[in-house]
Amino acid sequence: MSNLTPPNLTGEIEQRRARAQAWFESLQQRICAELERLEDEAPAELYPEPAGRFEMRPWTRETGVGGGIGGYFKGRLFEKACVHTSAATSRFSPEMAATMPGADKDPSYVSASISLIVHPRSPRAPTVHLNTRFLSTAVSWFGGGADLTPMLPEQRSQDADDAVLFHRAMQAACDAFDPEWYGRYKAWCDEYFYLPHRKEPRGVGGIFYDRHDSGDFERDFAFTQAVGEAFLEVYPKIVRHRMDEPWTEEDRQAQLVQRGRYVEFNLLYDRGTTFGLKAGGNIETILSSMPPMVSWP
């Protein structure tokens, strides 16, 4: 706990943050349970190791007020998975406040979020990322999204089966609120998850949105919940479809190289990594998106 003056934020905003935090923590529990269920279902002939289980580690912020619950997993089907929640009451640094809506006069803010990364052991199953968050200064908004990163070249097309299924789920989440949102947030995702130095996308995309504020908190909160529900519905379907497929050593090497692209993006371009480190977040959870094994040719 620091000696920072508590942010001057209204009770309504605190209530909104509490609701968002409760939702993210509930979603965390459900996602962890589903990943453990998949771990148990994995065929023993391909995954002979014992099934893994999540280790939940609460943590406390070193600056401001708050903390979170870090969920860490190593298993046989999922080589590494992390599902984290966090909540904060703090102040932006002058540098960060200058870039945040509503923080120019008062840098106080509250936030709540869920963030996850799943790295399957099988090269046939894609890596996936989800992050959704609520943040409020003098104004409030939601942000986040979900994106899919297949490991093998033949799967890295938006016309490939897994990509089509994933995008269909994200589109349904968007279309329930506004038919224009999917096209806008898909394009933003394609632009954001791109490696300029390699001139290639990180994966097959999904949706990405930030500073989402339609003026109707309930509608925007419901949309962010729908994104989480869509993820929980579609990703297990993809894994169940892929986890029975055998793979070769060549496939494994292709996976390790593609994971290297993931590392490059997260360390060079990812806004969440930058924000978390600058805002005094938990370094262990921020950098847990790194894959367990990786290779550069």
PDB file of C-alpha atoms in Angstrom:
ATOM      1  CA  MET A   1       0.000   0.000   0.000  1.00  0.00           C
ATOM      2  CA  SER A   2       1.396   3.419  -0.920  1.00  0.00           C
ATOM      3  CA  ASN A   3       0.770   6.787   0.727  1.00  0.00           C
ATOM      4  CA  LEU A   4      -1.040   8.147  -2.313  1.00  0.00           C
ATOM      5  CA  THR A   5      -4.128  10.194  -1.605  1.00  0.00           C
ATOM      6  CA  PRO A   6      -7.226   8.095  -2.469  1.00  0.00           C
ATOM      7  CA  PRO A   7      -8.624   9.144  -5.844  1.00  0.00           C
ATOM      8  CA  ASN A   8     -11.576  11.526  -5.756  1.00  0.00           C
ATOM      9  CA  LEU A   9     -14.089   9.381  -7.627  1.00  0.00           C
ATOM     10  CA  THR A  10     -17.835   9.148  -7.204  1.00  0.00           C
ATOM     11  CA  GLY A  11     -19.735   6.343  -5.525  1.00  0.00           C
ATOM     12  CA  GLU A  12     -21.467   5.489  -8.800  1.00  0.00           C
ATOM     13  CA  ILE A  13     -18.132   4.855 -10.490  1.00  0.00           C
ATOM     14  CA  GLU A  14     -16.984   2.709  -7.572  1.00  0.00           C
ATOM     15  CA  GLN A  15     -20.191   0.671  -7.875  1.00  0.00           C
ATOM     16  CA  ARG A  16     -19.632   0.207 -11.597  1.00  0.00           C
ATOM     17  CA  ARG A  17     -16.083  -0.955 -10.986  1.00  0.00           C
ATOM     18  CA  ALA A  18     -17.293  -3.376  -8.299  1.00  0.00           C
ATOM     19  CA  ARG A  19     -19.807  -4.882 -10.733  1.00  0.00           C
ATOM     20  CA  ALA A  20     -17.184  -5.219 -13.457  1.00  0.00           C
ATOM     21  CA  GLN A  21     -14.710  -6.756 -11.028  1.00  0.00           C
ATOM     22  CA  ALA A  22     -17.264  -9.304  -9.824  1.00  0.00           C
ATOM     23  CA  TRP A  23     -18.085 -10.267 -13.421  1.00  0.00           C
ATOM     24  CA  PHE A  24     -14.429 -10.656 -14.404  1.00  0.00           C
ATOM     25  CA  GLU A  25     -13.698 -12.805 -11.361  1.00  0.00           C
ATOM     26  CA  SER A  26     -16.722 -14.997 -12.089  1.00  0.00           C
ATOM     27  CA  LEU A  27     -15.621 -15.393 -15.705  1.00  0.00           C
ATOM     28  CA  GLN A  28     -12.113 -16.263 -14.512  1.00  0.00           C
ATOM     29  CA  GLN A  29     -13.486 -19.119 -12.402  1.00  0.00           C
ATOM     30  CA  ARG A  30     -15.573 -20.489 -15.266  1.00  0.00           C
ATOM     31  CA  ILE A  31     -12.738 -20.317 -17.795  1.00  0.00           C
ATOM     32  CA  CYS A  32     -10.309 -22.022 -15.417  1.00  0.00           C
ATOM     33  CA  ALA A  33     -12.838 -24.796 -14.775  1.00  0.00           C
ATOM     34  CA  GLU A  34     -13.372 -25.332 -18.512  1.00  0.00           C
ATOM     35  CA  LEU A  35      -9.634 -25.475 -19.249  1.00  0.00           C
ATOM     36  CA  GLU A  36      -9.210 -28.057 -16.479  1.00  0.00           C
ATOM     37  CA  ARG A  37     -12.099 -30.037 -17.972  1.00  0.00           C
ATOM     38  CA  LEU A  38     -10.370 -30.040 -21.357  1.00  0.00           C
ATOM     39  CA  GLU A  39      -7.143 -31.098 -19.676  1.00  0.00           C
ATOM     40  CA  ASP A  40      -8.925 -34.142 -18.250  1.00  0.00           C
ATOM     41  CA  GLU A  41     -10.438 -35.019 -21.644  1.00  0.00           C
ATOM     42  CA  ALA A  42      -7.117 -34.992 -23.543  1.00  0.00           C
ATOM     43  CA  PRO A  43      -6.264 -38.452 -24.962  1.00  0.00           C
ATOM     44  CA  ALA A  44      -3.582 -40.211 -22.916  1.00  0.00           C
ATOM     45  CA  GLU A  45      -1.796 -41.587 -25.993  1.00  0.00           C
ATOM     46  CA  LEU A  46      -0.931 -38.037 -27.094  1.00  0.00           C
ATOM     47  CA  TYR A  47      -0.690 -36.469 -23.627  1.00  0.00           C
ATOM     48  CA  PRO A  48       0.648 -39.092 -21.197  1.00  0.00           C
ATOM     49  CA  GLU A  49       1.613 -36.635 -18.439  1.00  0.00           C
ATOM     50  CA  PRO A  50      -0.646 -36.073 -15.413  1.00  0.00           C
ATOM     51  CA  ALA A  51      -3.426 -33.537 -15.876  1.00  0.00           C
ATOM     52  CA  GLY A  52      -2.632 -30.062 -14.598  1.00  0.00           C
ATOM     53  CA  ARG A  53      -4.584 -27.783 -12.288  1.00  0.00           C
ATOM     54  CA  PHE A  54      -4.668 -24.021 -11.819  1.00  0.00           C
ATOM     55  CA  GLU A  55      -2.737 -22.419  -9.008  1.00  0.00           C
ATOM     56  CA  MET A  56      -4.491 -19.242  -7.857  1.00  0.00           C
ATOM     57  CA  ARG A  57      -2.175 -16.580  -6.416  1.00  0.00           C
ATOM     58  CA  PRO A  58      -3.675 -13.400  -4.912  1.00  0.00           C
ATOM     59  CA  TRP A  59      -1.469 -10.306  -5.143  1.00  0.00           C
ATOM     60  CA  THR A  60      -1.515  -6.724  -3.853  1.00  0.00           C
ATOM     61  CA  ARG A  61      -0.498  -3.588  -5.740  1.00  0.00           C
ATOM     62  CA  GLU A  62       2.642  -1.777  -4.634  1.00  0.00           C
ATOM     63  CA  THR A  63       1.192   1.582  -5.729  1.00  0.00           C
ATOM     64  CA  GLY A  64      -2.325   2.793  -5.047  1.00  0.00           C
ATOM     65  CA  VAL A  65      -4.948   0.395  -3.755  1.00  0.00           C
ATOM     66  CA  GLY A  66      -5.969  -2.960  -5.136  1.00  0.00           C
ATOM     67  CA  GLY A  67      -4.528  -6.152  -6.544  1.00  0.00           C
ATOM     68  CA  GLY A  68      -5.861  -9.242  -8.172  1.00  0.00           C
ATOM     69  CA  ILE A  69      -5.913 -12.993  -8.551  1.00  0.00           C
ATOM     70  CA  GLY A  70      -3.364 -14.621 -10.826  1.00  0.00           C
ATOM     71  CA  GLY A  71      -4.317 -18.023 -12.227  1.00  0.00           C
ATOM     72  CA  TYR A  72      -1.316 -20.093 -13.398  1.00  0.00           C
ATOM     73  CA  PHE A  73      -1.451 -23.435 -15.127  1.00  0.00           C
ATOM     74  CA  LYS A  74       0.986 -25.992 -16.537  1.00  0.00           C
ATOM     75  CA  GLY A  75      -0.366 -29.272 -17.805  1.00  0.00           C
ATOM     76  CA  ARG A  76      -0.336 -31.908 -20.495  1.00  0.00           C
ATOM     77  CA  LEU A  77      -2.810 -30.451 -23.016  1.00  0.00           C
ATOM     78  CA  PHE A  78      -2.033 -26.847 -22.127  1.00  0.00           C
ATOM     79  CA  GLU A  79       1.695 -26.336 -21.892  1.00  0.00           C
ATOM     80  CA  LYS A  80       0.990 -22.999 -20.240  1.00  0.00           C
ATOM     81  CA  ALA A  81      -2.158 -21.037 -19.463  1.00  0.00           C
ATOM     82  CA  CYS A  82      -2.674 -17.923 -17.360  1.00  0.00           C
ATOM     83  CA  VAL A  83      -6.028 -16.383 -16.431  1.00  0.00           C
ATOM     84  CA  HIS A  84      -5.695 -13.233 -14.327  1.00  0.00           C
ATOM     85  CA  THR A  85      -8.014 -10.645 -12.814  1.00  0.00           C
ATOM     86  CA  SER A  86      -7.086  -7.305 -11.327  1.00  0.00           C
ATOM     87  CA  ALA A  87      -8.644  -4.179  -9.825  1.00  0.00           C
ATOM     88  CA  ALA A  88      -7.041  -0.871  -8.914  1.00  0.00           C
ATOM     89  CA  THR A  89      -7.738   2.499  -7.359  1.00  0.00           C
ATOM     90  CA  SER A  90      -4.838   4.782  -8.099  1.00  0.00           C
ATOM     91  CA  ARG A  91      -3.496   7.791 -10.015  1.00  0.00           C
ATOM     92  CA  PHE A  92      -1.854   8.005 -13.401  1.00  0.00           C
ATOM     93  CA  SER A  93       1.606   9.460 -13.693  1.00  0.00           C
ATOM     94  CA  PRO A  94       1.636  12.874 -15.434  1.00  0.00           C
ATOM     95  CA  GLU A  95       2.957  11.178 -18.584  1.00  0.00           C
ATOM     96  CA  MET A  96       0.109   8.639 -18.678  1.00  0.00           C
ATOM     97  CA  ALA A  97      -2.566  11.116 -17.561  1.00  0.00           C
ATOM     98  CA  ALA A  98      -1.846  13.232 -20.623  1.00  0.00           C
ATOM     99  CA  THR A  99      -2.969  10.326 -22.842  1.00  0.00           C
ATOM    100  CA  MET A 100      -6.088   9.290 -20.902  1.00  0.00           C
ATOM    101  CA  PRO A 101      -9.544  10.815 -21.433  1.00  0.00           C
ATOM    102  CA  GLY A 102     -10.775  12.674 -18.368  1.00  0.00           C
ATOM    103  CA  ALA A 103      -7.418  12.535 -16.571  1.00  0.00           C
ATOM    104  CA  ASP A 104      -6.029  15.917 -17.584  1.00  0.00           C
ATOM    105  CA  LYS A 105      -7.340  17.730 -14.487  1.00  0.00           C
ATOM    106  CA  ASP A 106      -7.535  14.801 -12.072  1.00  0.00           C
ATOM    107  CA  PRO A 107      -5.325  11.732 -12.689  1.00  0.00           C
ATOM    108  CA  SER A 108      -7.406   9.519 -10.354  1.00  0.00           C
ATOM    109  CA  TYR A 109      -8.763   6.302 -11.823  1.00  0.00           C
ATOM    110  CA  VAL A 110     -10.336   2.972 -10.979  1.00  0.00           C
ATOM    111  CA  SER A 111     -10.039  -0.160 -13.090  1.00  0.00           C
ATOM    112  CA  ALA A 112     -10.929  -3.837 -13.254  1.00  0.00           C
ATOM    113  CA  SER A 113      -9.949  -6.438 -15.828  1.00  0.00           C
ATOM    114  CA  ILE A 114      -9.514 -10.027 -16.885  1.00  0.00           C
ATOM    115  CA  SER A 115      -6.625 -11.106 -19.078  1.00  0.00           C
ATOM    116  CA  LEU A 116      -5.670 -14.560 -20.279  1.00  0.00           C
ATOM    117  CA  ILE A 117      -3.296 -16.409 -22.552  1.00  0.00           C
ATOM    118  CA  VAL A 118      -3.427 -20.103 -23.451  1.00  0.00           C
ATOM    119  CA  HIS A 119      -0.499 -21.906 -25.106  1.00  0.00           C
ATOM    120  CA  PRO A 120      -1.532 -25.485 -26.009  1.00  0.00           C
ATOM    121  CA  ARG A 121       1.127 -28.181 -26.211  1.00  0.00           C
ATOM    122  CA  SER A 122      -0.176 -29.424 -29.555  1.00  0.00           C
ATOM    123  CA  PRO A 123       0.916 -27.393 -32.600  1.00  0.00           C
ATOM    124  CA  ARG A 124      -2.459 -28.271 -34.088  1.00  0.00           C
ATOM    125  CA  ALA A 125      -4.319 -26.216 -31.459  1.00  0.00           C
ATOM    126  CA  PRO A 126      -4.064 -22.416 -31.634  1.00  0.00           C
ATOM    127  CA  THR A 127      -2.848 -20.051 -28.957  1.00  0.00           C
ATOM    128  CA  VAL A 128      -5.538 -17.636 -27.791  1.00  0.00           C
ATOM    129  CA  HIS A 129      -5.631 -14.320 -25.965  1.00  0.00           C
ATOM    130  CA  LEU A 130      -8.487 -12.486 -24.253  1.00  0.00           C
ATOM    131  CA  ASN A 131      -8.499  -9.209 -22.360  1.00  0.00           C
ATOM    132  CA  THR A 132     -11.487  -7.136 -21.298  1.00  0.00           C
ATOM    133  CA  ARG A 133     -11.385  -4.247 -18.865  1.00  0.00           C
ATOM    134  CA  PHE A 134     -13.275  -1.361 -17.291  1.00  0.00           C
ATOM    135  CA  LEU A 135     -11.471   1.918 -16.616  1.00  0.00           C
ATOM    136  CA  SER A 136     -12.803   5.190 -15.270  1.00  0.00           C
ATOM    137  CA  THR A 137     -11.308   8.611 -14.744  1.00  0.00           C
ATOM    138  CA  ALA A 138     -13.801  11.490 -14.937  1.00  0.00           C
ATOM    139  CA  VAL A 139     -15.244   9.398 -17.781  1.00  0.00           C
ATOM    140  CA  SER A 140     -15.679   5.642 -18.043  1.00  0.00           C
ATOM    141  CA  TRP A 141     -15.103   3.140 -20.794  1.00  0.00           C
ATOM    142  CA  PHE A 142     -14.521  -0.520 -21.638  1.00  0.00           C
ATOM    143  CA  GLY A 143     -11.802  -2.052 -23.772  1.00  0.00           C
ATOM    144  CA  GLY A 144     -10.357  -5.361 -24.796  1.00  0.00           C
ATOM    145  CA  GLY A 145     -11.067  -8.104 -27.250  1.00  0.00           C
ATOM    146  CA  ALA A 146      -9.942 -11.587 -28.189  1.00  0.00           C
ATOM    147  CA  ASP A 147      -7.647 -12.919 -30.902  1.00  0.00           C
ATOM    148  CA  LEU A 148      -6.514 -16.314 -32.185  1.00  0.00           C
ATOM    149  CA  THR A 149      -2.978 -17.324 -33.192  1.00  0.00           C
ATOM    150  CA  PRO A 150      -2.701 -20.649 -35.062  1.00  0.00           C
ATOM    151  CA  MET A 151       0.765 -22.143 -35.064  1.00  0.00           C
ATOM    152  CA  LEU A 152       0.949 -23.908 -38.435  1.00  0.00           C
ATOM    153  CA  PRO A 153       1.174 -22.113 -41.815  1.00  0.00           C
ATOM    154  CA  GLU A 154      -1.833 -23.901 -43.312  1.00  0.00           C
ATOM    155  CA  GLN A 155      -4.004 -22.679 -40.426  1.00  0.00           C
ATOM    156  CA  ARG A 156      -2.935 -19.020 -40.574  1.00  0.00           C
ATOM    157  CA  SER A 157      -5.645 -17.815 -42.920  1.00  0.00           C
ATOM    158  CA  GLN A 158      -8.883 -16.100 -41.978  1.00  0.00           C
ATOM    159  CA  ASP A 159     -10.576 -18.642 -44.262  1.00  0.00           C
ATOM    160  CA  ALA A 160      -9.256 -21.587 -42.212  1.00  0.00           C
ATOM    161  CA  ASP A 161     -11.781 -23.559 -40.144  1.00  0.00           C
ATOM    162  CA  ASP A 162     -10.685 -22.362 -36.701  1.00  0.00           C
ATOM    163  CA  ALA A 163     -10.491 -18.734 -37.789  1.00  0.00           C
ATOM    164  CA  VAL A 164     -13.959 -18.856 -39.331  1.00  0.00           C
ATOM    165  CA  LEU A 165     -15.440 -20.371 -36.159  1.00  0.00           C
ATOM    166  CA  PHE A 166     -13.686 -17.868 -33.916  1.00  0.00           C
ATOM    167  CA  HIS A 167     -14.685 -14.844 -35.983  1.00  0.00           C
ATOM    168  CA  ARG A 168     -18.270 -16.061 -36.216  1.00  0.00           C
ATOM    169  CA  ALA A 169     -18.464 -16.108 -32.420  1.00  0.00           C
ATOM    170  CA  MET A 170     -16.970 -12.633 -32.085  1.00  0.00           C
ATOM    171  CA  GLN A 171     -19.300 -11.279 -34.759  1.00  0.00           C
ATOM    172  CA  ALA A 172     -22.336 -12.698 -32.967  1.00  0.00           C
ATOM    173  CA  ALA A 173     -21.246 -10.954 -29.760  1.00  0.00           C
ATOM    174  CA  CYS A 174     -20.957  -7.652 -31.635  1.00  0.00           C
ATOM    175  CA  ASP A 175     -24.068  -7.981 -33.797  1.00  0.00           C
ATOM    176  CA  ALA A 176     -26.309  -8.406 -30.762  1.00  0.00           C
ATOM    177  CA  PHE A 177     -25.561  -4.754 -29.943  1.00  0.00           C
ATOM    178  CA  ASP A 178     -24.637  -3.002 -33.188  1.00  0.00           C
ATOM    179  CA  PRO A 179     -24.089  -4.557 -36.645  1.00  0.00           C
ATOM    180  CA  GLU A 180     -21.329  -2.021 -37.336  1.00  0.00           C
ATOM    181  CA  TRP A 181     -19.175  -2.973 -34.380  1.00  0.00           C
ATOM    182  CA  TYR A 182     -17.786  -6.242 -35.724  1.00  0.00           C
ATOM    183  CA  GLY A 183     -16.391  -4.749 -38.931  1.00  0.00           C
ATOM    184  CA  ARG A 184     -14.893  -1.837 -37.020  1.00  0.00           C
ATOM    185  CA  TYR A 185     -13.373  -3.919 -34.228  1.00  0.00           C
ATOM    186  CA  LYS A 186     -12.156  -6.665 -36.552  1.00  0.00           C
ATOM    187  CA  ALA A 187     -10.291  -4.083 -38.648  1.00  0.00           C
ATOM    188  CA  TRP A 188      -8.841  -2.552 -35.481  1.00  0.00           C
ATOM    189  CA  CYS A 189      -7.675  -5.996 -34.367  1.00  0.00           C
ATOM    190  CA  ASP A 190      -6.020  -6.697 -37.727  1.00  0.00           C
ATOM    191  CA  GLU A 191      -4.247  -3.353 -37.536  1.00  0.00           C
ATOM    192  CA  TYR A 192      -3.230  -3.699 -33.909  1.00  0.00           C
ATOM    193  CA  PHE A 193      -1.950  -7.301 -33.864  1.00  0.00           C
ATOM    194  CA  TYR A 194       0.527  -6.709 -36.652  1.00  0.00           C
ATOM    195  CA  LEU A 195       4.316  -6.931 -36.558  1.00  0.00           C
ATOM    196  CA  PRO A 196       5.630  -4.034 -38.675  1.00  0.00           C
ATOM    197  CA  HIS A 197       9.228  -5.232 -38.572  1.00  0.00           C
ATOM    198  CA  ARG A 198       8.188  -8.566 -40.113  1.00  0.00           C
ATOM    199  CA  LYS A 199       5.328  -7.206 -42.229  1.00  0.00           C
ATOM    200  CA  GLU A 200       3.001  -9.960 -41.037  1.00  0.00           C
ATOM    201  CA  PRO A 201       0.031 -10.378 -38.674  1.00  0.00           C
ATOM    202  CA  ARG A 202       0.477 -12.117 -35.352  1.00  0.00           C
ATOM    203  CA  GLY A 203      -2.378 -14.498 -36.066  1.00  0.00           C
ATOM    204  CA  VAL A 204      -5.834 -14.548 -37.659  1.00  0.00           C
ATOM    205  CA  GLY A 205      -7.229 -11.770 -35.521  1.00  0.00           C
ATOM    206  CA  GLY A 206     -10.562 -11.460 -33.807  1.00  0.00           C
ATOM    207  CA  ILE A 207     -11.802  -8.172 -32.379  1.00  0.00           C
ATOM    208  CA  PHE A 208     -10.076  -5.333 -30.546  1.00  0.00           C
ATOM    209  CA  TYR A 209     -11.726  -2.281 -29.002  1.00  0.00           C
ATOM    210  CA  ASP A 210     -10.668   0.472 -26.643  1.00  0.00           C
ATOM    211  CA  ARG A 211     -12.270   3.532 -25.040  1.00  0.00           C
ATOM    212  CA  HIS A 212     -15.613   2.005 -25.890  1.00  0.00           C
ATOM    213  CA  ASP A 213     -18.248   4.370 -24.517  1.00  0.00           C
ATOM    214  CA  SER A 214     -21.580   4.545 -26.305  1.00  0.00           C
ATOM    215  CA  GLY A 215     -23.016   6.718 -23.543  1.00  0.00           C
ATOM    216  CA  ASP A 216     -24.950   3.766 -22.112  1.00  0.00           C
ATOM    217  CA  PHE A 217     -22.974   1.979 -19.392  1.00  0.00           C
ATOM    218  CA  GLU A 218     -25.373  -0.952 -19.114  1.00  0.00           C
ATOM    219  CA  ARG A 219     -25.217  -1.608 -22.856  1.00  0.00           C
ATOM    220  CA  ASP A 220     -21.438  -1.368 -22.963  1.00  0.00           C
ATOM    221  CA  PHE A 221     -21.061  -3.618 -19.916  1.00  0.00           C
ATOM    222  CA  ALA A 222     -23.412  -6.167 -21.484  1.00  0.00           C
ATOM    223  CA  PHE A 223     -21.339  -6.084 -24.681  1.00  0.00           C
ATOM    224  CA  THR A 224     -18.117  -6.770 -22.789  1.00  0.00           C
ATOM    225  CA  GLN A 225     -19.844  -9.639 -20.997  1.00  0.00           C
ATOM    226  CA  ALA A 226     -20.986 -11.008 -24.367  1.00  0.00           C
ATOM    227  CA  VAL A 227     -17.376 -11.020 -25.610  1.00  0.00           C
ATOM    228  CA  GLY A 228     -16.365 -13.086 -22.585  1.00  0.00           C
ATOM    229  CA  GLU A 229     -19.252 -15.510 -23.083  1.00  0.00           C
ATOM    230  CA  ALA A 230     -18.419 -15.871 -26.791  1.00  0.00           C
ATOM    231  CA  PHE A 231     -14.826 -16.736 -25.930  1.00  0.00           C
ATOM    232  CA  LEU A 232     -15.890 -19.319 -23.347  1.00  0.00           C
ATOM    233  CA  GLU A 233     -18.170 -20.921 -25.916  1.00  0.00           C
ATOM    234  CA  VAL A 234     -15.907 -20.995 -28.975  1.00  0.00           C
ATOM    235  CA  TYR A 235     -12.360 -21.680 -27.789  1.00  0.00           C
ATOM    236  CA  PRO A 236     -13.132 -25.006 -26.058  1.00  0.00           C
ATOM    237  CA  LYS A 237     -14.869 -26.125 -29.274  1.00  0.00           C
ATOM    238  CA  ILE A 238     -11.701 -25.399 -31.247  1.00  0.00           C
ATOM    239  CA  VAL A 239      -9.491 -27.229 -28.747  1.00  0.00           C
ATOM    240  CA  ARG A 240     -11.770 -30.282 -28.619  1.00  0.00           C
ATOM    241  CA  HIS A 241     -11.654 -30.449 -32.400  1.00  0.00           C
ATOM    242  CA  ARG A 242      -7.848 -30.273 -32.501  1.00  0.00           C
ATOM    243  CA  MET A 243      -6.590 -32.088 -29.416  1.00  0.00           C
ATOM    244  CA  ASP A 244      -7.020 -35.588 -30.912  1.00  0.00           C
ATOM    245  CA  GLU A 245      -4.887 -34.785 -33.966  1.00  0.00           C
ATOM    246  CA  PRO A 246      -1.328 -36.164 -34.001  1.00  0.00           C
ATOM    247  CA  TRP A 247       1.595 -33.899 -34.889  1.00  0.00           C
ATOM    248  CA  THR A 248       5.164 -34.219 -36.124  1.00  0.00           C
ATOM    249  CA  GLU A 249       8.471 -32.835 -34.910  1.00  0.00           C
ATOM    250  CA  GLU A 250       8.351 -30.492 -37.900  1.00  0.00           C
ATOM    251  CA  ASP A 251       5.006 -29.205 -36.639  1.00  0.00           C
ATOM    252  CA  ARG A 252       6.520 -28.673 -33.195  1.00  0.00           C
ATOM    253  CA  GLN A 253       9.403 -26.640 -34.588  1.00  0.00           C
ATOM    254  CA  ALA A 254       6.995 -24.504 -36.625  1.00  0.00           C
ATOM    255  CA  GLN A 255       5.037 -23.878 -33.418  1.00  0.00           C
ATOM    256  CA  LEU A 256       8.138 -22.755 -31.514  1.00  0.00           C
ATOM    257  CA  VAL A 257       9.092 -20.331 -34.279  1.00  0.00           C
ATOM    258  CA  GLN A 258       5.586 -18.866 -34.406  1.00  0.00           C
ATOM    259  CA  ARG A 259       5.665 -18.440 -30.655  1.00  0.00           C
ATOM    260  CA  GLY A 260       8.711 -16.268 -31.204  1.00  0.00           C
ATOM    261  CA  ARG A 261       6.499 -13.872 -33.148  1.00  0.00           C
ATOM    262  CA  TYR A 262       4.213 -13.786 -30.119  1.00  0.00           C
ATOM    263  CA  VAL A 263       7.102 -12.776 -27.873  1.00  0.00           C
ATOM    264  CA  GLU A 264       8.196 -10.064 -30.292  1.00  0.00           C
ATOM    265  CA  PHE A 265       4.746  -8.497 -30.397  1.00  0.00           C
ATOM    266  CA  ASN A 266       4.170  -8.583 -26.645  1.00  0.00           C
ATOM    267  CA  LEU A 267       7.499  -6.994 -25.811  1.00  0.00           C
ATOM    268  CA  LEU A 268       7.621  -4.455 -28.635  1.00  0.00           C
ATOM    269  CA  TYR A 269       4.050  -3.358 -29.309  1.00  0.00           C
ATOM    270  CA  ASP A 270       1.528  -4.623 -26.768  1.00  0.00           C
ATOM    271  CA  ARG A 271      -0.254  -1.735 -25.029  1.00  0.00           C
ATOM    272  CA  GLY A 272      -1.366  -3.885 -22.124  1.00  0.00           C
ATOM    273  CA  THR A 273       2.221  -4.786 -21.289  1.00  0.00           C
ATOM    274  CA  THR A 274       3.285  -1.137 -21.437  1.00  0.00           C
ATOM    275  CA  PHE A 275       0.284   0.067 -19.423  1.00  0.00           C
ATOM    276  CA  GLY A 276       0.688  -2.576 -16.746  1.00  0.00           C
ATOM    277  CA  LEU A 277       4.365  -1.879 -16.198  1.00  0.00           C
ATOM    278  CA  LYS A 278       3.940   1.901 -16.155  1.00  0.00           C
ATOM    279  CA  ALA A 279       0.885   1.726 -13.875  1.00  0.00           C
ATOM    280  CA  GLY A 280       2.643  -0.340 -11.219  1.00  0.00           C
ATOM    281  CA  GLY A 281       0.964  -3.647 -11.982  1.00  0.00           C
ATOM    282  CA  ASN A 282       2.137  -7.112 -11.049  1.00  0.00           C
ATOM    283  CA  ILE A 283       5.184  -7.950 -13.195  1.00  0.00           C
ATOM    284  CA  GLU A 284       4.608 -11.692 -12.787  1.00  0.00           C
ATOM    285  CA  THR A 285       1.112 -11.510 -14.285  1.00  0.00           C
ATOM    286  CA  ILE A 286       2.003  -8.904 -16.923  1.00  0.00           C
ATOM    287  CA  LEU A 287       4.786 -11.010 -18.405  1.00  0.00           C
ATOM    288  CA  SER A 288       3.079 -14.383 -17.942  1.00  0.00           C
ATOM    289  CA  SER A 289       1.832 -14.200 -21.543  1.00  0.00           C
ATOM    290  CA  MET A 290       5.277 -15.310 -22.668  1.00  0.00           C
ATOM    291  CA  PRO A 291       5.222 -18.875 -24.095  1.00  0.00           C
ATOM    292  CA  PRO A 292       7.071 -21.576 -22.105  1.00  0.00           C
ATOM    293  CA  MET A 293       9.266 -22.664 -25.014  1.00  0.00           C
ATOM    294  CA  VAL A 294      10.183 -20.714 -28.130  1.00  0.00           C
ATOM    295  CA  SER A 295      12.674 -20.768 -30.974  1.00  0.00           C
ATOM    296  CA  TRP A 296      14.166 -18.345 -33.459  1.00  0.00           C
ATOM    297  CA  PRO A 297      15.631 -19.926 -36.614  1.00  0.00           C
TER     298      PRO A 297
END
